[in-house]
Coordinates of C-alpha atoms in Angstrom, one line a residue:
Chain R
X4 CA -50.3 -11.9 -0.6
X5 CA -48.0 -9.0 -1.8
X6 CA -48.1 -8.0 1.9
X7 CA -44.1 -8.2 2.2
X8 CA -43.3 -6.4 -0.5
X9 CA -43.6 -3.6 1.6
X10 CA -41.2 -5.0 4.1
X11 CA -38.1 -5.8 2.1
X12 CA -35.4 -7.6 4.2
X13 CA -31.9 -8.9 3.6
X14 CA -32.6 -11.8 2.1
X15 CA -35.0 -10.7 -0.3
X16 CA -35.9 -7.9 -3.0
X17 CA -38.5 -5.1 -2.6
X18 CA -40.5 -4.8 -5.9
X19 CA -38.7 -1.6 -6.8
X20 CA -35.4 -3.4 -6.3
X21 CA -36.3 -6.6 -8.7
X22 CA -37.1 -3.8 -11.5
X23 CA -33.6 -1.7 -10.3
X24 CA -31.3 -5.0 -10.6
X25 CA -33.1 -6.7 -13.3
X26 CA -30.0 -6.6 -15.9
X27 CA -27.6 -8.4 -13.2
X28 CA -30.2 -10.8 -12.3
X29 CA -30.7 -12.4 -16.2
X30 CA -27.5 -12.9 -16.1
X31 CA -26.8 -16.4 -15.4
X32 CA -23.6 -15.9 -13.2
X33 CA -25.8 -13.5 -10.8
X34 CA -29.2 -14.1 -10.3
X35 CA -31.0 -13.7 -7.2
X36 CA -29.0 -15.4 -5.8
X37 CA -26.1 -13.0 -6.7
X38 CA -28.1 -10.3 -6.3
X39 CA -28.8 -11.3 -2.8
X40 CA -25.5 -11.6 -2.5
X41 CA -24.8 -8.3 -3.0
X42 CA -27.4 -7.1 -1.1
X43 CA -26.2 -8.6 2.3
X44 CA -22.8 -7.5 1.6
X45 CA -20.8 -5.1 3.4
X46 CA -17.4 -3.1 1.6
X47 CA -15.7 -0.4 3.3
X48 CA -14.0 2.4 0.9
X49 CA -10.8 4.1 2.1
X50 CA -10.6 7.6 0.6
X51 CA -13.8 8.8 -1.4
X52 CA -11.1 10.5 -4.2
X53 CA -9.9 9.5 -7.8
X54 CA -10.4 5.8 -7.0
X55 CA -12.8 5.8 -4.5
X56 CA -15.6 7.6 -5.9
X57 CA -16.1 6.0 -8.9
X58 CA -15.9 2.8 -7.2
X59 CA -18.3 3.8 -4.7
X60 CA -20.7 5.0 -8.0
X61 CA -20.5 1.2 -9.4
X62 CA -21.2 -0.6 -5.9
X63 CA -23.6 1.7 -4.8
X64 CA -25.4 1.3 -8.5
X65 CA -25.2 -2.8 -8.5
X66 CA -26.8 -3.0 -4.7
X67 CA -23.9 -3.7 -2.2
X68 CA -26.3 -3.3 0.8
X69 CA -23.8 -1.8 3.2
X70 CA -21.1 0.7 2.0
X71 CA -18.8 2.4 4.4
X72 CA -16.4 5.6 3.2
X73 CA -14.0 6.9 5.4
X74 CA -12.6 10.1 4.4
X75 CA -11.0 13.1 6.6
X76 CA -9.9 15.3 3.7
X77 CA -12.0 18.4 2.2
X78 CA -13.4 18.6 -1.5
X79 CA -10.9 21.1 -3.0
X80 CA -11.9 22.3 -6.5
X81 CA -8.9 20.9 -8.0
X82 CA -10.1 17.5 -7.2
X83 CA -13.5 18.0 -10.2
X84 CA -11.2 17.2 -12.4
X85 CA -11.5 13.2 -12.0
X86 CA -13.2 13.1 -8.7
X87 CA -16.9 13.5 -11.0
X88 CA -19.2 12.4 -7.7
X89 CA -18.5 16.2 -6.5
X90 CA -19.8 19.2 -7.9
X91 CA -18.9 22.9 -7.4
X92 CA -21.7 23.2 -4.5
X93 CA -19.6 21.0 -2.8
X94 CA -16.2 22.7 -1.9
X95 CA -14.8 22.6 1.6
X96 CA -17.2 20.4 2.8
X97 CA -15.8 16.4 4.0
X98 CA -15.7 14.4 0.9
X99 CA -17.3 10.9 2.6
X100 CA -19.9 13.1 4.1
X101 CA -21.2 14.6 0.6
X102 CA -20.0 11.4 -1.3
X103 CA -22.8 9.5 1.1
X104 CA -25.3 12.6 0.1
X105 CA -25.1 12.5 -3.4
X106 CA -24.6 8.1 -3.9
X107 CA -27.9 7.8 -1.5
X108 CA -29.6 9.8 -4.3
X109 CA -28.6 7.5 -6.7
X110 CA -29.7 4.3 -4.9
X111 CA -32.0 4.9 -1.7
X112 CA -31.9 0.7 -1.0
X113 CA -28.0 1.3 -0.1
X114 CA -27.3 2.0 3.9
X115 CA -24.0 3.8 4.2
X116 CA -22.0 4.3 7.1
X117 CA -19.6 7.4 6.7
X118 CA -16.7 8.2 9.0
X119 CA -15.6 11.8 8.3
X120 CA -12.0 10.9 9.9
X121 CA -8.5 9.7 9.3
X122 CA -8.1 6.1 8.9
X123 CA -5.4 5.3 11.8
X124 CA -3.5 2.4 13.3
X125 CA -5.9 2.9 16.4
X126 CA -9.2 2.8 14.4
X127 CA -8.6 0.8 12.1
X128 CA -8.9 -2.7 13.6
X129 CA -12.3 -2.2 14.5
X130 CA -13.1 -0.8 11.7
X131 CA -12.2 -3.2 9.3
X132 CA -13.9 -5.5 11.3
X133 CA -17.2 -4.7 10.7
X134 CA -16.9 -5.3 7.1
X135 CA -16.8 -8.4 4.3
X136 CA -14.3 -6.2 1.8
X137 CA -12.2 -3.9 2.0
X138 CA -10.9 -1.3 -1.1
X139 CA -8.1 0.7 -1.0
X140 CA -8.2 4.6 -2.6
X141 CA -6.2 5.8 -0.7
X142 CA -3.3 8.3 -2.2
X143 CA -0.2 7.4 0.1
X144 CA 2.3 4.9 1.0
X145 CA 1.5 5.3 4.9
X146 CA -1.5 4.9 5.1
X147 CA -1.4 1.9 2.0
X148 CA 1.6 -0.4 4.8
X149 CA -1.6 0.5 7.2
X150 CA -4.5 -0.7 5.0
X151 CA -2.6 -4.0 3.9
X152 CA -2.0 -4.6 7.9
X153 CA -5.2 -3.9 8.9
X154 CA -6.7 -6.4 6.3
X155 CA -4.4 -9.1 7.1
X156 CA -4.9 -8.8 10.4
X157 CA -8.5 -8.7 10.4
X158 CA -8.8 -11.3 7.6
X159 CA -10.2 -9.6 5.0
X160 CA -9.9 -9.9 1.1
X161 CA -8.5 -6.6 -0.1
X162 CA -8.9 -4.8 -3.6
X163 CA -5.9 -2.5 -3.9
X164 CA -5.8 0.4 -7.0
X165 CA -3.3 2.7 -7.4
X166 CA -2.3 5.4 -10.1
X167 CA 0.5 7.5 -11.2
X168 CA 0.3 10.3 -13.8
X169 CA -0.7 8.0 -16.9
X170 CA -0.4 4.4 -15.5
X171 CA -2.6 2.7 -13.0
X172 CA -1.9 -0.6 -11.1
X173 CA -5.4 -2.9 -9.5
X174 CA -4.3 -6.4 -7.5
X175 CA -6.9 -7.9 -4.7
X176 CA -4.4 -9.1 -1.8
X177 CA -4.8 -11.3 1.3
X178 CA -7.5 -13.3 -0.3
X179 CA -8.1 -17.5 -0.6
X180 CA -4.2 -17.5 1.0
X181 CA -2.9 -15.5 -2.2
X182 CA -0.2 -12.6 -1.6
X183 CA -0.5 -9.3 0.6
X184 CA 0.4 -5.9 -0.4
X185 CA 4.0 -6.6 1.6
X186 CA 4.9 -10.0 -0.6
X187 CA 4.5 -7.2 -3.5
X188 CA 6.2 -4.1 -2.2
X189 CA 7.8 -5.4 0.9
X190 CA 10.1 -1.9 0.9
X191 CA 8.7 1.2 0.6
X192 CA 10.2 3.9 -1.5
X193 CA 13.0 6.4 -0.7
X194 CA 10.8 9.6 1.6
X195 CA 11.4 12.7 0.3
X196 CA 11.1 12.1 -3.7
X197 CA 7.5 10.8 -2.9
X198 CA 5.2 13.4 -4.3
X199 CA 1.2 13.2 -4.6
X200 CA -1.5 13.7 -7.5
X201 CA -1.3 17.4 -6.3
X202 CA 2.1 17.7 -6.9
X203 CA 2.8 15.0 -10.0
X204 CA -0.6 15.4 -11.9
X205 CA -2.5 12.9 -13.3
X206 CA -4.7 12.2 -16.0
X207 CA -8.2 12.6 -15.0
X208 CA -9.9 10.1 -16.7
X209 CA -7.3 6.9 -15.2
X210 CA -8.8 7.3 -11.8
X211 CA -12.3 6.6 -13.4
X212 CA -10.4 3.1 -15.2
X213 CA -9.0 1.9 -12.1
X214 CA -11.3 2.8 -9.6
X215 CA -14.6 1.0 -11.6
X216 CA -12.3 -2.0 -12.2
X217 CA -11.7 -1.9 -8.5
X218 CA -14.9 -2.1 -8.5
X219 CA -15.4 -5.5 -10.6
X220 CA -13.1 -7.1 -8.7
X221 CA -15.5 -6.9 -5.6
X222 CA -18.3 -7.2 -6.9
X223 CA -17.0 -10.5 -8.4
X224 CA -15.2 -11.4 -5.2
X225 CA -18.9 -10.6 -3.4
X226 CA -20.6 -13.4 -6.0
X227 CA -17.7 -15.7 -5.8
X228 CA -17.6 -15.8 -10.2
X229 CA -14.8 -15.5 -12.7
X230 CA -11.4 -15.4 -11.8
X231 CA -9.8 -12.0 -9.5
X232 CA -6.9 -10.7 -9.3
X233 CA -5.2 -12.9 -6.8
X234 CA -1.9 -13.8 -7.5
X235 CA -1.6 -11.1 -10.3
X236 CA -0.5 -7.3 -10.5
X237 CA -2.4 -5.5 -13.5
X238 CA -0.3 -2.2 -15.1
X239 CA -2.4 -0.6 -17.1
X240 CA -1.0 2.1 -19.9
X241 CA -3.7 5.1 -20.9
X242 CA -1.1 6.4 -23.1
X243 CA -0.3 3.0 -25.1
X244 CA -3.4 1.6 -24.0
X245 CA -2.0 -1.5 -23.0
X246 CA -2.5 -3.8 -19.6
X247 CA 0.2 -5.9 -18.8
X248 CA -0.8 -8.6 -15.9
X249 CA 2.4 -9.6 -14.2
X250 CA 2.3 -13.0 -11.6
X251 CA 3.2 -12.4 -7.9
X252 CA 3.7 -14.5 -5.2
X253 CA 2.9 -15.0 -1.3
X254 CA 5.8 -14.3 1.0
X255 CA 5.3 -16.5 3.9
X256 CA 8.0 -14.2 6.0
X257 CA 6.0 -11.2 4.3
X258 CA 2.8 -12.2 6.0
X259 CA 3.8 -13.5 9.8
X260 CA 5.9 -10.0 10.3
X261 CA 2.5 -8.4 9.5
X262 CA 0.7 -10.6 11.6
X263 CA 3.2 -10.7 14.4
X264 CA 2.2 -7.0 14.4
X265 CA -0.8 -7.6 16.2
X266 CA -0.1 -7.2 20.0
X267 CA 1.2 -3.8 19.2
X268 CA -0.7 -2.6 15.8
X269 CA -2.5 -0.1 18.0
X270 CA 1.6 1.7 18.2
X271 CA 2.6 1.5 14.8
X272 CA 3.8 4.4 13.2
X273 CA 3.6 3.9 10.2
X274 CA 4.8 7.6 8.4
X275 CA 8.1 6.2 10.3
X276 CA 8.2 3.2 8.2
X277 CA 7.7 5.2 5.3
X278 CA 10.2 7.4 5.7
X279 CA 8.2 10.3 7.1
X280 CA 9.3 11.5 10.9
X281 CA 7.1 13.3 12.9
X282 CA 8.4 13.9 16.2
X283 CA 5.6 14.3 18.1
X284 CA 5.2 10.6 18.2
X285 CA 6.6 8.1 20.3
X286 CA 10.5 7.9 20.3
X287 CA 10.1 4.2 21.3
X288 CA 10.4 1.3 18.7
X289 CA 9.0 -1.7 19.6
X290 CA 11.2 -5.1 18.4
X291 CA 8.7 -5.9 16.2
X292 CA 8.3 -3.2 14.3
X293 CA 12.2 -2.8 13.9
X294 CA 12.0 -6.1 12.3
X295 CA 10.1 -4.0 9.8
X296 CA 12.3 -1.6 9.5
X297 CA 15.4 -3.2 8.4
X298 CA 16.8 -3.2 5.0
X299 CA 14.3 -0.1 4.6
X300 CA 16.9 2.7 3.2
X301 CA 14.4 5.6 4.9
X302 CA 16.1 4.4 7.8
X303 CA 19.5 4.0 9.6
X304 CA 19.8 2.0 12.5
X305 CA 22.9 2.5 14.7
X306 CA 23.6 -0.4 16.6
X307 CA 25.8 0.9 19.5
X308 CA 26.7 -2.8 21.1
X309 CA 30.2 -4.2 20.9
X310 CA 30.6 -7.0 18.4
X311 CA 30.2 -9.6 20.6
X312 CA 26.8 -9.0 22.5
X313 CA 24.2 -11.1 21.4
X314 CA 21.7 -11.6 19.5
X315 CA 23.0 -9.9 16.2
X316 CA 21.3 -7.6 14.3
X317 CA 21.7 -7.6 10.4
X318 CA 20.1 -5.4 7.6
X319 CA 21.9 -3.5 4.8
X320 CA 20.5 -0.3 6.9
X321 CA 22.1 -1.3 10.2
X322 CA 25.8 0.1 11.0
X323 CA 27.6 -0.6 14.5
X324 CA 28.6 2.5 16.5
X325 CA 30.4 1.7 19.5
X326 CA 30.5 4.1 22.7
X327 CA 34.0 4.9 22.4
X328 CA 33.4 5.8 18.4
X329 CA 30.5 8.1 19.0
X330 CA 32.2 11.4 19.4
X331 CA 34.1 10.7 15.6
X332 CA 31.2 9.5 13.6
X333 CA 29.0 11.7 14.9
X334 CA 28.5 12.8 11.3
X335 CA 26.6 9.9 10.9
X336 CA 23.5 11.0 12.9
X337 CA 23.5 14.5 10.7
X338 CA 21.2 12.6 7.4
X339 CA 17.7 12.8 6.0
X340 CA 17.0 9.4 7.2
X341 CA 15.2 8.4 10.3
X342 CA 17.8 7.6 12.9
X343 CA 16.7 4.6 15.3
X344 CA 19.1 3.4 18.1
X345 CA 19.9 0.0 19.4
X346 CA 21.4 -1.5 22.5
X347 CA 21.2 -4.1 24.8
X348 CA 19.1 -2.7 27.5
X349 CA 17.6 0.5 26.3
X350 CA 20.3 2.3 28.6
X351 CA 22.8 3.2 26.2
X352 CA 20.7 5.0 23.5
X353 CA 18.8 6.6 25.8
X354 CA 21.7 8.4 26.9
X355 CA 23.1 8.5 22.9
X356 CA 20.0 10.0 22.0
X357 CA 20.3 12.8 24.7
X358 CA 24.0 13.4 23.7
X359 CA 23.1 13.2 19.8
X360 CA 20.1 15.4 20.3
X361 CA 22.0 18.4 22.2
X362 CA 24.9 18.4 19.9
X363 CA 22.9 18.4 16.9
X364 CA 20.2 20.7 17.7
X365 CA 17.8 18.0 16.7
X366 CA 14.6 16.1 18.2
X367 CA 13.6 13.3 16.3
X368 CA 15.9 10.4 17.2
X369 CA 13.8 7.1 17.3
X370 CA 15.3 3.7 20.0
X371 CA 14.9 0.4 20.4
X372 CA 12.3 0.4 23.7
X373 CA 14.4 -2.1 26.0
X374 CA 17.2 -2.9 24.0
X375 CA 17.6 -6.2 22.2
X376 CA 17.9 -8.4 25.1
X377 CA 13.4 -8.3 24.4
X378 CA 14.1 -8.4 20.7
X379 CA 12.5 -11.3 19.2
X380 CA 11.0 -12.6 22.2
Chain O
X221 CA 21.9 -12.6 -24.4
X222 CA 19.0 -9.7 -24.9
X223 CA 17.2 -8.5 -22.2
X224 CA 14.1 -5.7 -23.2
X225 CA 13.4 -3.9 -20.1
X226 CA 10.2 -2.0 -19.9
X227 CA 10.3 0.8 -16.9
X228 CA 7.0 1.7 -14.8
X229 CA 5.7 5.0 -12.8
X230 CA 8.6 7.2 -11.4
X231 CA 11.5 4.8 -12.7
X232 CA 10.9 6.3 -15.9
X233 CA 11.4 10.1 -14.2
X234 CA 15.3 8.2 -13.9
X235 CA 16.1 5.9 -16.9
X236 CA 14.2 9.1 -18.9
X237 CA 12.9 6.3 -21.6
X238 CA 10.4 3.3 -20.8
X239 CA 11.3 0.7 -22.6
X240 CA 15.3 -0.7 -23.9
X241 CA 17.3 -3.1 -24.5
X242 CA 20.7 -3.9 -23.0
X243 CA 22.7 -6.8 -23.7
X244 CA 24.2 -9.1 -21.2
X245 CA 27.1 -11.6 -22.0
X246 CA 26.9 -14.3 -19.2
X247 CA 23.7 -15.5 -17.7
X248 CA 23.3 -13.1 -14.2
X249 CA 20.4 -13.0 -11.3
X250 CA 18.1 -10.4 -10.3
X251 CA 20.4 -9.1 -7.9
X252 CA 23.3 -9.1 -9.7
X253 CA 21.4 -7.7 -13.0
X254 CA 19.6 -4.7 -10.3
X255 CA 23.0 -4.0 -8.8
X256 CA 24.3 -3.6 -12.7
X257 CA 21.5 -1.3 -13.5
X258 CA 22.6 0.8 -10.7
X259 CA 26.0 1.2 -10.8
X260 CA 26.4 1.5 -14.2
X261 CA 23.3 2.5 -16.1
X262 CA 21.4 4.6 -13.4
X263 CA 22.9 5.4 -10.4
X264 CA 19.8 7.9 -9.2
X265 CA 17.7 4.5 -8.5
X266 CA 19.5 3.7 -5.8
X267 CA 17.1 3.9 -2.7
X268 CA 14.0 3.3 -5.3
X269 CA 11.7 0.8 -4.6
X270 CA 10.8 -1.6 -7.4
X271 CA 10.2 -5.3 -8.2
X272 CA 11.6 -6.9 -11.0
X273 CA 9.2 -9.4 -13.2
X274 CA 11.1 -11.6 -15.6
X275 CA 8.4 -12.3 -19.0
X276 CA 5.3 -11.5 -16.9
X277 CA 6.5 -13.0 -13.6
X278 CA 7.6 -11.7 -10.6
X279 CA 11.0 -12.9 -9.3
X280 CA 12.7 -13.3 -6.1
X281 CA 16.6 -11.7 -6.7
X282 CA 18.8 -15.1 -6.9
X283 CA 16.3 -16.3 -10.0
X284 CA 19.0 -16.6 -13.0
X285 CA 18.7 -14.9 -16.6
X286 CA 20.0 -17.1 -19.0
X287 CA 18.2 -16.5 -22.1
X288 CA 16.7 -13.5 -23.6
X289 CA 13.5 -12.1 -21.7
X290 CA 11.6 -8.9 -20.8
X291 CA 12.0 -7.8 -17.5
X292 CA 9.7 -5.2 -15.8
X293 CA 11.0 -2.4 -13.7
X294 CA 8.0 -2.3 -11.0
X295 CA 7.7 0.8 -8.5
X296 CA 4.6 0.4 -6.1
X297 CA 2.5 4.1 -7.4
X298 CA 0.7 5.9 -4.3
X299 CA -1.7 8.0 -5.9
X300 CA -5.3 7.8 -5.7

């Protein structure tokens, strides 16, 4: 009977698929079985741009059965020049929206699931959730802290690219108990000298190299074959042509602050912890996430307790202010960093931050909610 | 000793080459040789993020230098 043919399921291949997939499944290391594989498998895609859309061409083109791209941004026409899913037609529409148009004409067996939106701390949980895999394009070190969380806290292998005028950089994090995005880069850079592609240029032709080998390490994570990037930072040179593959290690530390996170991931704010303050968020800091935030130089924290109250607080960002001190060193709330204010019960920098606020003009002072009498507890 | 440092990404924007080599008398570790780097080679990277791999491997800051190596300058890049 070639009845079933007709009804293709998961766990097997339509006629029209065996013919589609025929080169991956002679090859010993796939098979059917790989190819089945690949079929049941699910991979989310942050950011359909440089990375993301030629990484989304290779999975969509070997059969990952479920794709998901989230995306909130607009196809702008200076993105043609390496984003080569998008065509002029396209322009000012949403770019996981017409990605999911034009990769469905390239392979009808795929089912994607686009989400026209901004990845955030509040979605993203639930998100991540419903996927095997998770790839990272995304073009910022906000919302990167966010991915990495998000896939450590959901569990989920992640295949991180990154690229910067000529040099790229591919890893897979948070897989088979290897190292997280945070045992790599456990600081992120200084704000304010952080520019995009828009505003540092890159070379077209490096998002294509990164993104497809993004793309390998999935689809080899997927089969379970060769050997991934685990363990290992790749920097590749496009104007030496060179890759050099440097070791890294799993910070134990690195890993529980991320997953101690979890209670209040939904709160995170995580342009804060990048250096970027937008004061139409919270004020409040949670004790977890200022355990996150020390030794970051984006940040100053003012501890405003005398010397003796307990429990200490110690970070090369963290200076003591006492009351009586305030009105002389009140130079030191006039800076480009984020100010955040500690005390033991949340009393004193509330009424700090009122003071500092009205005699500076300024609105984006940050506290400790409850003081550190909750720290740590 | 000789150390041949390669710089990545936006550390080059600082150092203004990619690749040198400096000399180092006595045997140092990572935090002492990144506090060196800084206060006497390239003041500007002070606030810049970067890890430090020592011949292909990356290193917490007390591992010791003793003998010559390649170090790697490594910022984290953001673009995609």
């Amino acid at each position: 009977m070639q009845f079933y043919h007709h009804l293709p399921e998961a766990n097997m291949l339509s006629r029209d698929e065996n013919k589609r997939y025929s080169r991956h499944v002679i090859l010993d290391k796939v098979g059917m079985e790989g190819q089945l594989k690949l079929k049941a498998a699910k991979v989310l895609v942050i950011g359909a741009g440089g990375l993301g859309c030629p990484t989304l061409q290779y999975l969509t083109a070997a059969g990952v059965g479920t794709i998901g791209i989230i995306d909130f941004d607009k196809i702008d026409i200076s993105n043609l020049q390496r984003q080569i899913l998008f065509t002029p037609q396209d322009l000012g529409k949403n770019k996981a929206e017409i990605a999911a148009e034009h990769l469905k004409q390239l392979n009808e067996h795929v089912i994607f699931q686009v989400y026209p939106e901004r990845l955030t701390a509040e979605n993203a949980l639930e998100l991540f959730a419903a996927y095997d895999l998770v790839i990272d394009g995304t073009d910022n070190f906000s919302t990167r802290y966010l991915v990495n969380d998000a896939a450590v806290l959901t569990n989920k292998p992640l295949v991180y690219g990154s690229i910067y005028k000529f040099q790229g950089q591919v890893s897979v994090f948070n897989y088979e108990n290897g190292p997280t995005y945070r045992c790599v880069f456990p600081i992120p850079p200084k704000a304010g000298t952080i520019k995009n592609c828009s505003e540092i240029g890159v070379i077209g032709v490096l998002s294509g190299i990164i993104g497809t080998q993004q793309a390998n390490e999935a689809i080899k994570i997927t089969l379970g074959i060769g050997t991934t990037l685990s363990g290992h930072l790749l920097i590749y040179d496009a104007l030496k042509a060179t890759y050099m593959k440097v070791a890294v290690k799993k910070s134990d530390d690195e890993v529980q602050k991320t997953l101690d996170l979890k209670a209040s991931f939904k709160t995170q704010d995580y342009d804060l912890f990048c250096g970027v303050n937008t004061a139409e968020k919270s004020h409040e800091i949670t004790g977890e996430y200022l355990k996150q935030l020390l030794n970051n130089d984006n940040i100053r924290i003012v501890d405003l307790r005398e010397e003796w109250e307990e429990p200490q607080l110690e970070g090369s960002n963290v200076e003591r202010i006492i009351m009586s001190e305030l009105q002389e060193k009140m130079d030191r709330f006039k800076t480009d960093k984020i100010v955040v204010l500690v005390c033991q019960t949340g009393t004193r920098s509330n009424n700090v931050k009122q003071l500092v606020e009205q005699t500076l003009q300024q609105s984006d002072i940050k506290e400790l909610k409850g003081g550190m009498e909750k720290y740590g507890k | 000793m000789n150390l041949n440092i390669k710089y990545f990404g936006r550390i080059v924007e600082i150092t203004g080459v990619d690749e040198e080599r400096l000399e180092c008398s006595d045997s140092i570790n990572l935090a002492e040789f990144r506090s060196l780097l800084l206060s006497r080679y390239y003041p500007d990277l002070k606030g810049e993020s970067f890890q430090i791999a020592v011949d292909q491997e990356v290193k917490s800051e007390d591992f010791r230098i003793d003998k010559d190596c390649e170090l790697a300058i490594l910022p984290p890049f953001a673009g995609g």
